[in-house]
Amino acid sequence: MKTRDMAQISIFAVLMIVGAKIIIPFPLVPITLQPLVSMLAGLLLGSKRGAASQALYIFMGLIGIPVFTTGGGMGYVLSPTFGYLVGFVACSWIAGKITDFYSRGGRAPSKREYLLAAAAGILAAYAIGLVYLYAIANFWLKSGMTLFKVLSVGFFSAIPGDVIKALVAAMVAERFDRTGIFTNR
């Protein structure tokens, strides 16, 4: 791996830490800037480096560095929101794969293509996060949360903001694409 790759992966891991600390409190699943950062990681770094940046962030949190929204450590695996963190790895990977597909032949993706990639990525994060939230809420916390309650707390309350974040990610990615700082074409 090149030094530039390691630096870019580290930059997005740090951005994820910052995104985790900007919080709008909601029951069980707080709203943060993490979805925006995970989408941007995939859009700008590509699938492998984007996913690596998110995996590095999770690794830092699991070894005890308090980088997650409410701390860190191995116990965070039992948090209802941990599935979303795992989902952010998938988000970056999928957004990056789709962006790589649109970038074939060295052309820059359009804003619309970036938006589609970001949307597909965030849907993957939701899929993993919601399944994990349901499992933890019902099998670990034994709260008896219905599927509708899980969707209300973990999807319906956050999706409007994440649609806006996907739009912002597409605009930012298009702007950065012109600079050539993060492109791997």
Coordinates of C-alpha atoms in Angstrom, one line a residue:
M1 CA 0.0 0.0 0.0
K2 CA 1.3 3.4 -0.9
T3 CA 1.9 6.2 1.6
R4 CA -0.7 8.3 -0.1
D5 CA -3.3 5.5 0.3
M6 CA -2.5 5.1 4.0
A7 CA -2.8 8.9 4.5
Q8 CA -6.2 9.1 2.7
I9 CA -7.5 6.1 4.7
S10 CA -6.4 7.8 7.9
I11 CA -7.9 11.1 6.9
F12 CA -11.3 9.5 6.5
A13 CA -11.0 7.5 9.7
V14 CA -10.4 10.8 11.5
L15 CA -13.3 12.5 9.7
M16 CA -15.4 9.6 10.9
I17 CA -14.4 10.3 14.5
V18 CA -15.3 14.0 14.1
G19 CA -18.6 13.0 12.4
A20 CA -19.4 10.7 15.4
K21 CA -19.0 13.6 17.9
I22 CA -21.5 15.9 16.1
I23 CA -24.7 14.5 17.5
I24 CA -28.4 15.2 17.4
P25 CA -29.8 12.9 20.1
F26 CA -32.6 10.6 19.2
P27 CA -33.8 7.5 21.1
L28 CA -31.5 4.5 20.6
V29 CA -30.0 5.8 17.3
P30 CA -28.6 9.3 17.4
I31 CA -28.2 11.3 14.2
T32 CA -24.6 12.1 13.3
L33 CA -22.5 13.0 10.3
Q34 CA -21.1 9.5 10.1
P35 CA -23.3 8.5 7.1
L36 CA -22.0 11.5 5.2
V37 CA -18.4 10.6 5.9
S38 CA -18.9 6.9 5.0
M39 CA -20.5 7.8 1.7
L40 CA -17.7 10.3 0.9
A41 CA -15.1 7.7 1.7
G42 CA -16.5 5.4 -0.9
L43 CA -17.1 8.1 -3.5
L44 CA -13.7 9.6 -3.2
L45 CA -11.4 6.8 -2.2
G46 CA -13.0 3.9 -4.0
S47 CA -14.3 0.7 -2.6
K48 CA -11.2 -0.8 -1.0
R49 CA -9.7 2.3 0.5
G50 CA -13.1 3.7 1.5
A51 CA -14.0 0.5 3.3
A52 CA -10.6 0.3 4.9
S53 CA -11.0 3.8 6.3
Q54 CA -14.3 2.7 8.0
A55 CA -12.7 -0.6 9.2
L56 CA -9.8 1.4 10.7
Y57 CA -12.3 3.6 12.5
I58 CA -14.1 0.5 14.0
F59 CA -10.8 -1.0 15.0
M60 CA -9.8 2.1 16.8
G61 CA -13.0 2.1 18.7
L62 CA -13.0 -1.6 19.6
I63 CA -9.5 -1.4 21.0
G64 CA -10.8 1.2 23.5
I65 CA -10.1 4.6 21.9
P66 CA -13.3 6.5 22.6
V67 CA -14.0 7.4 19.0
F68 CA -17.6 6.1 18.8
T69 CA -20.6 8.4 19.5
T70 CA -20.8 7.2 23.1
G71 CA -17.2 5.9 23.8
G72 CA -15.4 2.8 22.7
G73 CA -14.2 -0.6 23.7
M74 CA -15.3 -4.2 22.9
G75 CA -18.5 -3.8 24.9
Y76 CA -19.7 -1.5 22.1
V77 CA -20.4 -4.6 20.0
L78 CA -23.5 -5.0 22.2
S79 CA -24.7 -1.5 21.5
P80 CA -27.9 -1.2 19.4
T81 CA -26.0 1.1 17.0
F82 CA -23.0 -1.1 16.4
G83 CA -24.6 -2.6 13.3
Y84 CA -24.7 0.8 11.6
L85 CA -20.9 1.1 12.2
V86 CA -20.4 -2.3 10.4
G87 CA -22.9 -1.0 7.8
F88 CA -20.7 2.0 7.1
V89 CA -17.9 -0.3 5.9
A90 CA -20.4 -1.8 3.4
C91 CA -21.7 1.7 2.6
S92 CA -18.2 2.8 1.6
W93 CA -17.5 -0.4 -0.3
I94 CA -20.7 -0.3 -2.3
A95 CA -20.5 3.5 -3.0
G96 CA -16.9 3.0 -4.1
K97 CA -17.7 0.0 -6.3
I98 CA -20.5 1.9 -8.1
T99 CA -18.3 5.0 -8.5
D100 CA -15.5 2.8 -9.8
F101 CA -18.0 1.3 -12.4
Y102 CA -19.0 4.8 -13.5
S103 CA -15.3 5.9 -13.7
R104 CA -14.4 3.3 -16.2
G105 CA -12.2 4.6 -19.0
G106 CA -11.0 7.5 -16.8
R107 CA -14.1 9.6 -17.0
A108 CA -15.5 11.5 -14.0
P109 CA -18.9 10.3 -12.7
S110 CA -21.7 12.8 -12.9
K111 CA -23.4 14.3 -9.9
R112 CA -26.4 12.0 -10.5
E113 CA -24.1 8.9 -10.7
Y114 CA -22.4 10.0 -7.4
L115 CA -25.9 10.4 -5.9
L116 CA -26.9 6.9 -7.0
A117 CA -23.7 5.4 -5.6
A118 CA -24.2 7.2 -2.3
A119 CA -27.8 6.1 -2.0
A120 CA -26.9 2.5 -2.7
G121 CA -24.2 2.7 -0.1
I122 CA -26.4 4.2 2.6
L123 CA -29.2 1.6 1.9
A124 CA -26.6 -1.1 2.6
A125 CA -25.7 0.6 5.9
Y126 CA -29.4 0.6 6.8
A127 CA -29.9 -3.0 5.9
I128 CA -27.1 -4.1 8.2
G129 CA -27.9 -1.6 10.9
L130 CA -31.6 -2.4 11.1
V131 CA -31.0 -6.2 11.3
Y132 CA -28.4 -5.6 14.1
L133 CA -30.7 -3.2 15.9
Y134 CA -33.6 -5.7 15.8
A135 CA -31.4 -8.5 17.0
I136 CA -29.8 -6.6 19.9
A137 CA -33.0 -5.0 21.0
N138 CA -34.9 -8.3 21.1
F139 CA -32.3 -10.9 21.9
W140 CA -29.8 -9.0 24.1
L141 CA -31.8 -6.2 25.6
K142 CA -35.0 -8.3 25.5
S143 CA -37.1 -5.1 24.9
G144 CA -39.6 -6.9 22.6
M145 CA -39.2 -4.2 19.9
T146 CA -41.5 -4.9 16.9
L147 CA -40.2 -4.6 13.4
F148 CA -42.2 -1.5 12.9
K149 CA -40.7 0.1 16.0
V150 CA -37.2 -0.8 14.8
L151 CA -38.0 0.8 11.4
S152 CA -39.4 3.9 13.1
V153 CA -36.4 4.4 15.3
G154 CA -33.6 3.2 13.0
F155 CA -34.9 4.1 9.5
F156 CA -37.9 6.5 9.2
S157 CA -36.5 9.0 11.7
A158 CA -33.1 9.2 10.0
I159 CA -33.7 8.7 6.3
P160 CA -34.7 12.3 5.5
G161 CA -31.5 13.6 6.9
D162 CA -29.5 10.9 5.1
V163 CA -31.1 11.8 1.8
I164 CA -29.8 15.3 2.3
K165 CA -26.4 13.9 3.3
A166 CA -26.3 11.8 0.1
L167 CA -27.0 14.9 -1.9
V168 CA -24.2 16.8 -0.1
A169 CA -21.9 13.8 -0.6
A170 CA -22.6 13.8 -4.4
M171 CA -21.9 17.5 -4.6
V172 CA -18.7 17.3 -2.6
A173 CA -17.5 14.3 -4.5
E174 CA -18.0 16.0 -7.8
R175 CA -16.1 19.1 -6.6
F176 CA -13.2 17.0 -5.2
D177 CA -13.1 15.0 -8.4
R178 CA -12.2 18.2 -10.3
T179 CA -9.2 18.7 -8.0
G180 CA -7.8 15.2 -8.5
I181 CA -6.8 14.9 -4.8
F182 CA -8.7 11.7 -4.1
T183 CA -9.2 10.2 -7.6
N184 CA -7.7 6.8 -8.3
R185 CA -8.3 6.9 -12.0

